[in-house]
Amino acid sequence: MSASTSTTDTLGSPLPVLSYSPVVLPVPGRPVDLQIRVTAPETGTGLPVILLSHGQGPSNNLSSLNGYAPLVNFWAAHGFVVIQPTHLTSRTLSHLVAEAPGAPFFWRSRAEDMSHILGRLDVIEKAVPLLAGRIDHTKVAVAGHSFGGFTSSLLLGARVTDPDSGEEVSLIEPRIKTGVLLAAPGRGDVLNGPMANALPVLGTIDFSTMTTPALVVAGDEDDSRHFTDMGPDWHADPYALAPSPKSLLTLFGAGHALGGIPGYDVAETTDENPERVAVVGRLTAAYLRSRLHPGDNAWQAAREALATGPDPVGRVETK
C-alpha cells in the first residue's frame, strides 16, 4: 500500500475550498494594517485553525498572504481553516515599512501578528462569508516555512535574546496547541555565513524551552550555506535540541522549498517535485489532525504508510 493511498483514505476525500482575502485587521502601533487570507473547506463545523507564517525568499509576492497555495489548499480541503498574514517583512510592504522600528526583519512583530489574529478570531469568522460559527477556537496550530519556521519556533516556546536590549524574550502563545516547522533555522552558535551578522537574533535561539508538541520537516539536501556550513542537519536542530514530544520528517532529495511548497511552478524551487509537496501536505495534515484530536489515528497511519512504501520518500523519527 502506498503512502498516498493509505494516508489519503485516513484523511478522507478532499472538500471544495473557499479562499477570501484580504481581511484587514487594524493593529494599534503597527505601521500598516494586518492583512490576512482565510482559506477553508466549503462545509464542516468545529474546524481547527492553522496559522501559516510565510518565509522570505526571492519572489516579490509569495512571501505574503498570496503564497503557499499548494499546502494551504491541501490543508483546507482536509478540514482546516488556514489563516495567512502578510508579515511586515513581506516584499509587498517594503516601500511602506522600510524605516519602521524593527525593520527589516521584524522578528518580534511577526510572532505578534499571530497573537493579534487569535485575539480576533470572532471578527474574522464574521468577516469571511460562510465561515461564521464553524471554527473551533480551542484547536489552533502554527506552521511556518524558513524564516516563518523561526517565527513558529518562538510561538511554540523557543526563546531568544533581543540583540538591541540584551533582554531574554519569550513569545510563546499558549492558545497554540501544536505546530509544524518547515525547513526552519537551527541553532545559532554555528552561524558563519554572510547572513550571520544581518540577523543577530537568530544566533541567540534557545530550543530547550520549546515545549509545545511539533513536527519538524527537513530536506536532506537543504544546505543553507548563507547561514552556516553545518549542512542539512542544521534544519533538524529544532527537533534535536527541543524537549519531547517532537517528531522529525526528513525528506529524501529535498531542498529548501521541500519540493515546491511556496507556490505552484515557481522559479525559486530548486527541487521541483509535486509528489514531495503532496507528501508534505499529507504528513503535516495527519500530524496536526492527531495532535488536535486526541485518539485520531491519522498520524500513526501516515507514518506506517511512509515506512512500508516500495520507494520511501522520507523517514519519520519521534521522541
mmCIF file of C-alpha atoms in Angstrom:
data_model
loop_
_atom_site.group_PDB
_atom_site.id
_atom_site.type_symbol
_atom_site.label_atom_id
_atom_site.label_comp_id
_atom_site.label_asym_id
_atom_site.label_seq_id
_atom_site.Cartn_x
_atom_site.Cartn_y
_atom_site.Cartn_z
ATOM 1 C CA MET A 1 0.000 0.000 0.000
ATOM 2 C CA SER A 2 1.460 3.359 -0.983
ATOM 3 C CA ALA A 3 1.792 6.330 1.358
ATOM 4 C CA SER A 4 -0.578 8.344 -0.804
ATOM 5 C CA THR A 5 -3.364 5.784 -0.757
ATOM 6 C CA SER A 6 -3.273 4.957 2.946
ATOM 7 C CA THR A 7 -2.939 8.495 4.256
ATOM 8 C CA THR A 8 -5.482 9.987 1.879
ATOM 9 C CA ASP A 9 -8.008 7.365 2.963
ATOM 10 C CA THR A 10 -7.364 8.228 6.610
ATOM 11 C CA LEU A 11 -7.766 11.962 5.968
ATOM 12 C CA GLY A 12 -10.917 11.451 3.895
ATOM 13 C CA SER A 13 -11.832 12.803 0.486
ATOM 14 C CA PRO A 14 -10.828 16.410 -0.229
ATOM 15 C CA LEU A 15 -13.537 19.034 0.018
ATOM 16 C CA PRO A 16 -14.041 22.099 -2.204
ATOM 17 C CA VAL A 17 -12.144 25.064 -0.807
ATOM 18 C CA LEU A 18 -13.123 28.709 -0.342
ATOM 19 C CA SER A 19 -10.459 31.422 -0.085
ATOM 20 C CA TYR A 20 -11.111 35.028 0.968
ATOM 21 C CA SER A 21 -8.752 37.986 1.092
ATOM 22 C CA PRO A 22 -7.856 40.449 2.248
ATOM 23 C CA VAL A 23 -9.390 40.547 5.690
ATOM 24 C CA VAL A 24 -7.983 43.749 7.179
ATOM 25 C CA LEU A 25 -7.288 43.961 10.909
ATOM 26 C CA PRO A 26 -6.209 47.347 12.275
ATOM 27 C CA VAL A 27 -3.492 46.902 14.922
ATOM 28 C CA PRO A 28 -2.529 49.901 17.098
ATOM 29 C CA GLY A 29 1.128 50.802 16.644
ATOM 30 C CA ARG A 30 1.643 48.604 13.576
ATOM 31 C CA PRO A 31 2.856 50.782 10.667
ATOM 32 C CA VAL A 32 0.278 49.241 8.306
ATOM 33 C CA ASP A 33 -2.901 47.259 8.909
ATOM 34 C CA LEU A 34 -2.559 43.483 9.252
ATOM 35 C CA GLN A 35 -3.925 41.817 6.117
ATOM 36 C CA ILE A 36 -4.767 38.119 6.051
ATOM 37 C CA ARG A 37 -6.083 35.474 3.705
ATOM 38 C CA VAL A 38 -8.516 32.880 5.081
ATOM 39 C CA THR A 39 -8.923 29.545 3.285
ATOM 40 C CA ALA A 40 -11.459 26.985 4.498
ATOM 41 C CA PRO A 41 -13.383 23.921 3.348
ATOM 42 C CA GLU A 42 -16.788 24.628 1.880
ATOM 43 C CA THR A 43 -18.524 22.508 4.524
ATOM 44 C CA GLY A 44 -17.925 21.308 8.070
ATOM 45 C CA THR A 45 -18.047 22.672 11.592
ATOM 46 C CA GLY A 46 -15.721 22.574 14.575
ATOM 47 C CA LEU A 47 -12.864 23.307 12.188
ATOM 48 C CA PRO A 48 -9.332 23.615 13.624
ATOM 49 C CA VAL A 49 -7.112 26.549 12.647
ATOM 50 C CA ILE A 50 -3.630 26.611 11.122
ATOM 51 C CA LEU A 51 -1.782 29.935 11.319
ATOM 52 C CA LEU A 52 0.767 29.943 8.475
ATOM 53 C CA SER A 53 3.853 32.153 8.668
ATOM 54 C CA HIS A 54 5.487 32.815 5.305
ATOM 55 C CA GLY A 55 9.221 32.838 4.672
ATOM 56 C CA GLN A 56 11.218 35.430 2.784
ATOM 57 C CA GLY A 57 12.524 34.024 -0.493
ATOM 58 C CA PRO A 58 13.387 35.903 -3.682
ATOM 59 C CA SER A 59 9.858 36.263 -5.073
ATOM 60 C CA ASN A 60 8.121 39.610 -4.892
ATOM 61 C CA ASN A 61 4.717 38.279 -3.887
ATOM 62 C CA LEU A 62 4.826 34.730 -2.498
ATOM 63 C CA SER A 63 6.131 35.942 0.876
ATOM 64 C CA SER A 64 2.709 37.288 1.748
ATOM 65 C CA LEU A 65 -0.885 36.165 2.143
ATOM 66 C CA ASN A 66 -0.728 35.095 -1.513
ATOM 67 C CA GLY A 67 1.885 32.350 -1.123
ATOM 68 C CA TYR A 68 1.979 28.657 -0.222
ATOM 69 C CA ALA A 69 -1.117 27.684 -2.192
ATOM 70 C CA PRO A 70 -0.059 24.007 -2.593
ATOM 71 C CA LEU A 71 -0.079 23.477 1.167
ATOM 72 C CA VAL A 72 -2.898 25.864 2.000
ATOM 73 C CA ASN A 73 -5.298 24.282 -0.472
ATOM 74 C CA PHE A 74 -4.469 20.774 0.727
ATOM 75 C CA TRP A 75 -4.909 21.625 4.396
ATOM 76 C CA ALA A 76 -8.192 23.422 3.806
ATOM 77 C CA ALA A 77 -9.508 20.593 1.598
ATOM 78 C CA HIS A 78 -8.925 18.242 4.519
ATOM 79 C CA GLY A 79 -10.751 20.177 7.183
ATOM 80 C CA PHE A 80 -8.569 23.047 8.397
ATOM 81 C CA VAL A 81 -9.125 26.790 8.347
ATOM 82 C CA VAL A 82 -5.815 28.280 7.207
ATOM 83 C CA ILE A 83 -5.044 31.891 8.096
ATOM 84 C CA GLN A 84 -2.129 33.618 6.352
ATOM 85 C CA PRO A 85 -0.907 37.041 7.436
ATOM 86 C CA THR A 86 1.242 39.331 5.357
ATOM 87 C CA HIS A 87 4.062 39.989 7.836
ATOM 88 C CA LEU A 88 5.887 43.313 7.780
ATOM 89 C CA THR A 89 8.889 41.528 6.235
ATOM 90 C CA SER A 90 6.958 40.918 3.003
ATOM 91 C CA ARG A 91 8.456 42.459 -0.118
ATOM 92 C CA THR A 92 4.949 43.674 -0.922
ATOM 93 C CA LEU A 93 5.281 46.106 2.016
ATOM 94 C CA SER A 94 8.952 47.053 1.804
ATOM 95 C CA HIS A 95 8.228 50.504 0.345
ATOM 96 C CA LEU A 96 5.887 51.269 3.251
ATOM 97 C CA VAL A 97 7.798 49.963 6.282
ATOM 98 C CA ALA A 98 11.488 50.349 5.418
ATOM 99 C CA GLU A 99 12.013 52.924 8.177
ATOM 100 C CA ALA A 100 9.692 51.368 10.779
ATOM 101 C CA PRO A 101 11.062 50.131 14.116
ATOM 102 C CA GLY A 102 12.158 46.507 13.791
ATOM 103 C CA ALA A 103 12.958 46.725 10.081
ATOM 104 C CA PRO A 104 13.936 44.882 8.011
ATOM 105 C CA PHE A 105 13.300 41.517 9.724
ATOM 106 C CA PHE A 106 10.573 42.431 12.253
ATOM 107 C CA TRP A 107 11.202 39.209 14.177
ATOM 108 C CA ARG A 108 9.072 40.253 17.146
ATOM 109 C CA SER A 109 6.242 41.698 15.053
ATOM 110 C CA ARG A 110 5.940 38.501 13.012
ATOM 111 C CA ALA A 111 5.137 36.476 16.126
ATOM 112 C CA GLU A 112 2.852 39.188 17.491
ATOM 113 C CA ASP A 113 0.846 39.076 14.243
ATOM 114 C CA MET A 114 -0.312 35.590 15.173
ATOM 115 C CA SER A 115 -1.424 36.634 18.647
ATOM 116 C CA HIS A 116 -3.379 39.532 17.132
ATOM 117 C CA ILE A 117 -5.133 37.086 14.801
ATOM 118 C CA LEU A 118 -6.051 34.732 17.637
ATOM 119 C CA GLY A 119 -7.485 37.622 19.578
ATOM 120 C CA ARG A 120 -9.740 38.497 16.632
ATOM 121 C CA LEU A 121 -10.948 35.060 15.504
ATOM 122 C CA ASP A 122 -14.545 36.043 16.162
ATOM 123 C CA VAL A 123 -14.124 39.120 13.948
ATOM 124 C CA ILE A 124 -12.502 37.015 11.228
ATOM 125 C CA GLU A 125 -15.323 34.468 11.320
ATOM 126 C CA LYS A 126 -17.909 37.172 10.769
ATOM 127 C CA ALA A 127 -15.892 38.873 8.014
ATOM 128 C CA VAL A 128 -15.458 35.762 5.863
ATOM 129 C CA PRO A 129 -18.594 34.630 4.004
ATOM 130 C CA LEU A 130 -19.951 31.208 5.030
ATOM 131 C CA LEU A 131 -17.487 30.845 7.931
ATOM 132 C CA ALA A 132 -19.384 32.182 10.959
ATOM 133 C CA GLY A 133 -19.745 29.633 13.733
ATOM 134 C CA ARG A 134 -17.642 26.971 12.032
ATOM 135 C CA ILE A 135 -14.257 27.434 13.786
ATOM 136 C CA ASP A 136 -13.153 25.592 16.932
ATOM 137 C CA HIS A 137 -11.243 28.329 18.733
ATOM 138 C CA THR A 138 -9.594 25.814 21.083
ATOM 139 C CA LYS A 139 -7.848 23.842 18.315
ATOM 140 C CA VAL A 140 -5.081 26.032 16.927
ATOM 141 C CA ALA A 141 -1.794 25.116 15.258
ATOM 142 C CA VAL A 142 1.011 27.211 13.793
ATOM 143 C CA ALA A 143 3.105 26.356 10.748
ATOM 144 C CA GLY A 144 5.953 28.244 9.139
ATOM 145 C CA HIS A 145 8.461 27.865 6.340
ATOM 146 C CA SER A 146 12.086 29.036 6.558
ATOM 147 C CA PHE A 147 12.051 32.366 8.459
ATOM 148 C CA GLY A 148 8.395 31.568 9.121
ATOM 149 C CA GLY A 149 9.690 28.458 10.857
ATOM 150 C CA PHE A 150 11.738 30.705 13.141
ATOM 151 C CA THR A 151 8.586 32.698 13.888
ATOM 152 C CA SER A 152 6.703 29.492 14.624
ATOM 153 C CA SER A 153 9.509 28.286 16.899
ATOM 154 C CA LEU A 154 9.070 31.394 19.056
ATOM 155 C CA LEU A 155 5.315 30.870 19.275
ATOM 156 C CA LEU A 156 5.923 27.244 20.299
ATOM 157 C CA GLY A 157 8.199 28.323 23.157
ATOM 158 C CA ALA A 158 11.746 28.838 21.872
ATOM 159 C CA ARG A 159 13.411 31.877 23.399
ATOM 160 C CA VAL A 160 15.783 34.474 22.002
ATOM 161 C CA THR A 161 17.803 37.398 23.279
ATOM 162 C CA ASP A 162 16.897 40.811 21.893
ATOM 163 C CA PRO A 163 20.147 41.980 20.255
ATOM 164 C CA ASP A 164 19.303 45.618 20.969
ATOM 165 C CA SER A 165 18.339 45.388 24.653
ATOM 166 C CA GLY A 166 20.000 42.160 25.797
ATOM 167 C CA GLU A 167 16.617 41.045 27.168
ATOM 168 C CA GLU A 168 15.627 37.393 27.017
ATOM 169 C CA VAL A 169 12.359 37.246 25.104
ATOM 170 C CA SER A 170 9.589 34.651 25.300
ATOM 171 C CA LEU A 171 6.793 34.951 22.766
ATOM 172 C CA ILE A 172 5.137 31.601 23.470
ATOM 173 C CA GLU A 173 1.447 31.642 22.558
ATOM 174 C CA PRO A 174 -0.490 29.331 24.906
ATOM 175 C CA ARG A 175 -3.522 29.254 22.606
ATOM 176 C CA ILE A 176 -1.391 27.382 20.050
ATOM 177 C CA LYS A 177 -1.510 23.672 20.839
ATOM 178 C CA THR A 178 0.898 22.261 18.241
ATOM 179 C CA GLY A 179 2.953 23.248 15.225
ATOM 180 C CA VAL A 180 4.875 22.355 12.086
ATOM 181 C CA LEU A 181 8.322 23.774 11.300
ATOM 182 C CA LEU A 182 9.157 23.571 7.580
ATOM 183 C CA ALA A 183 12.852 23.990 6.703
ATOM 184 C CA ALA A 184 13.233 26.141 9.810
ATOM 185 C CA PRO A 185 16.534 27.632 11.012
ATOM 186 C CA GLY A 186 18.528 25.676 13.583
ATOM 187 C CA ARG A 187 20.955 26.534 16.363
ATOM 188 C CA GLY A 188 22.617 29.911 16.430
ATOM 189 C CA ASP A 189 26.121 29.058 17.607
ATOM 190 C CA VAL A 190 27.090 27.673 14.183
ATOM 191 C CA LEU A 191 26.159 30.735 12.119
ATOM 192 C CA ASN A 192 29.168 31.664 9.996
ATOM 193 C CA GLY A 193 27.643 32.548 6.620
ATOM 194 C CA PRO A 194 27.049 36.013 5.170
ATOM 195 C CA MET A 195 23.631 36.268 6.866
ATOM 196 C CA ALA A 196 25.050 35.717 10.367
ATOM 197 C CA ASN A 197 25.607 39.428 11.036
ATOM 198 C CA ALA A 198 22.416 40.512 9.297
ATOM 199 C CA LEU A 199 20.193 38.520 11.662
ATOM 200 C CA PRO A 200 21.875 38.546 15.086
ATOM 201 C CA VAL A 201 18.684 37.438 16.852
ATOM 202 C CA LEU A 202 18.913 34.123 15.013
ATOM 203 C CA GLY A 203 22.177 33.420 16.776
ATOM 204 C CA THR A 204 20.534 33.522 20.209
ATOM 205 C CA ILE A 205 17.722 30.997 19.792
ATOM 206 C CA ASP A 206 17.230 28.508 22.625
ATOM 207 C CA PHE A 207 15.159 25.463 21.674
ATOM 208 C CA SER A 208 15.309 23.945 25.178
ATOM 209 C CA THR A 209 12.166 25.903 26.116
ATOM 210 C CA MET A 210 10.180 24.904 23.002
ATOM 211 C CA THR A 211 7.848 22.603 24.910
ATOM 212 C CA THR A 212 4.778 22.653 22.630
ATOM 213 C CA PRO A 213 4.419 19.472 20.520
ATOM 214 C CA ALA A 214 5.729 19.988 16.990
ATOM 215 C CA LEU A 215 6.639 18.268 13.742
ATOM 216 C CA VAL A 216 9.926 19.391 12.197
ATOM 217 C CA VAL A 217 10.190 18.884 8.418
ATOM 218 C CA ALA A 218 13.662 18.979 6.870
ATOM 219 C CA GLY A 219 15.150 18.183 3.473
ATOM 220 C CA ASP A 220 18.335 16.125 3.405
ATOM 221 C CA GLU A 221 19.703 18.344 0.614
ATOM 222 C CA ASP A 222 18.767 21.683 2.214
ATOM 223 C CA ASP A 223 22.257 23.118 2.653
ATOM 224 C CA SER A 224 21.834 26.738 3.765
ATOM 225 C CA ARG A 225 25.397 27.975 3.302
ATOM 226 C CA HIS A 226 24.321 31.612 3.546
ATOM 227 C CA PHE A 227 23.743 30.897 7.246
ATOM 228 C CA THR A 228 26.037 28.010 8.193
ATOM 229 C CA ASP A 229 28.344 25.311 6.849
ATOM 230 C CA MET A 230 26.734 22.747 9.184
ATOM 231 C CA GLY A 231 24.834 21.297 6.226
ATOM 232 C CA PRO A 232 21.259 19.965 6.041
ATOM 233 C CA ASP A 233 21.382 18.703 9.643
ATOM 234 C CA TRP A 234 21.029 22.329 10.761
ATOM 235 C CA HIS A 235 17.351 22.255 9.861
ATOM 236 C CA ALA A 236 16.811 19.257 12.160
ATOM 237 C CA ASP A 237 18.042 21.200 15.209
ATOM 238 C CA PRO A 238 14.541 22.243 16.344
ATOM 239 C CA TYR A 239 13.848 18.518 16.745
ATOM 240 C CA ALA A 240 17.219 17.523 18.197
ATOM 241 C CA LEU A 241 17.510 20.395 20.694
ATOM 242 C CA ALA A 242 13.893 20.784 21.853
ATOM 243 C CA PRO A 243 12.217 18.676 24.540
ATOM 244 C CA SER A 244 9.718 15.968 23.652
ATOM 245 C CA PRO A 245 7.139 15.426 22.339
ATOM 246 C CA LYS A 246 8.593 16.155 18.901
ATOM 247 C CA SER A 247 8.674 14.410 15.531
ATOM 248 C CA LEU A 248 11.075 14.815 12.607
ATOM 249 C CA LEU A 249 10.152 14.181 8.977
ATOM 250 C CA THR A 250 13.269 14.014 6.809
ATOM 251 C CA LEU A 251 12.524 14.199 3.080
ATOM 252 C CA PHE A 252 14.973 12.467 0.762
ATOM 253 C CA GLY A 253 16.348 14.643 -2.027
ATOM 254 C CA ALA A 254 14.525 17.739 -0.791
ATOM 255 C CA GLY A 255 15.941 21.248 -0.884
ATOM 256 C CA HIS A 256 14.770 24.346 0.933
ATOM 257 C CA ALA A 257 11.455 24.551 -0.925
ATOM 258 C CA LEU A 258 10.615 20.952 0.059
ATOM 259 C CA GLY A 259 9.526 20.195 -3.485
ATOM 260 C CA GLY A 260 7.739 23.488 -4.118
ATOM 261 C CA ILE A 261 5.573 24.444 -1.135
ATOM 262 C CA PRO A 262 5.917 28.250 -1.631
ATOM 263 C CA GLY A 263 3.810 28.130 -4.802
ATOM 264 C CA TYR A 264 2.824 26.251 -7.925
ATOM 265 C CA ASP A 265 5.640 26.082 -10.507
ATOM 266 C CA VAL A 266 7.692 28.910 -9.007
ATOM 267 C CA ALA A 267 11.189 29.676 -10.225
ATOM 268 C CA GLU A 268 12.762 29.684 -6.763
ATOM 269 C CA THR A 269 12.024 25.987 -6.249
ATOM 270 C CA THR A 270 15.279 24.133 -6.929
ATOM 271 C CA ASP A 271 13.835 20.699 -6.167
ATOM 272 C CA GLU A 272 10.531 20.822 -8.074
ATOM 273 C CA ASN A 273 8.660 17.644 -7.147
ATOM 274 C CA PRO A 274 4.843 17.609 -6.920
ATOM 275 C CA GLU A 275 4.873 14.197 -5.249
ATOM 276 C CA ARG A 276 7.103 15.545 -2.492
ATOM 277 C CA VAL A 277 4.774 18.505 -1.963
ATOM 278 C CA ALA A 278 1.847 16.086 -1.712
ATOM 279 C CA VAL A 279 3.725 14.042 0.892
ATOM 280 C CA VAL A 280 4.390 17.199 2.930
ATOM 281 C CA GLY A 281 0.700 18.047 2.756
ATOM 282 C CA ARG A 282 -0.477 14.589 3.782
ATOM 283 C CA LEU A 283 2.028 14.045 6.591
ATOM 284 C CA THR A 284 1.598 17.503 8.118
ATOM 285 C CA ALA A 285 -2.202 17.316 7.922
ATOM 286 C CA ALA A 286 -2.167 13.890 9.543
ATOM 287 C CA TYR A 287 0.161 15.078 12.321
ATOM 288 C CA LEU A 288 -1.920 18.144 13.115
ATOM 289 C CA ARG A 289 -5.183 16.232 12.992
ATOM 290 C CA SER A 290 -3.965 13.673 15.513
ATOM 291 C CA ARG A 291 -2.461 16.329 17.784
ATOM 292 C CA LEU A 292 -5.591 18.461 17.785
ATOM 293 C CA HIS A 293 -7.977 15.496 18.020
ATOM 294 C CA PRO A 294 -6.591 13.036 20.601
ATOM 295 C CA GLY A 295 -7.413 9.490 19.601
ATOM 296 C CA ASP A 296 -7.368 10.219 15.868
ATOM 297 C CA ASN A 297 -5.040 7.697 14.166
ATOM 298 C CA ALA A 298 -4.201 9.707 11.037
ATOM 299 C CA TRP A 299 -0.585 10.354 12.108
ATOM 300 C CA GLN A 300 0.091 6.730 13.010
ATOM 301 C CA ALA A 301 -1.379 5.573 9.701
ATOM 302 C CA ALA A 302 0.673 8.147 7.782
ATOM 303 C CA ARG A 303 3.898 7.052 9.446
ATOM 304 C CA GLU A 304 3.207 3.398 8.770
ATOM 305 C CA ALA A 305 2.375 4.090 5.133
ATOM 306 C CA LEU A 306 5.563 6.084 4.666
ATOM 307 C CA ALA A 307 7.686 3.321 6.180
ATOM 308 C CA THR A 308 6.131 0.488 4.170
ATOM 309 C CA GLY A 309 6.014 2.116 0.741
ATOM 310 C CA PRO A 310 8.062 0.497 -2.043
ATOM 311 C CA ASP A 311 10.166 3.619 -2.627
ATOM 312 C CA PRO A 312 10.197 5.722 0.557
ATOM 313 C CA VAL A 313 10.403 9.465 0.034
ATOM 314 C CA GLY A 314 11.348 10.155 3.632
ATOM 315 C CA ARG A 315 11.521 8.876 7.184
ATOM 316 C CA VAL A 316 9.967 9.854 10.493
ATOM 317 C CA GLU A 317 11.614 9.900 13.928
ATOM 318 C CA THR A 318 9.861 10.680 17.187
ATOM 319 C CA LYS A 319 10.769 11.383 20.770
#
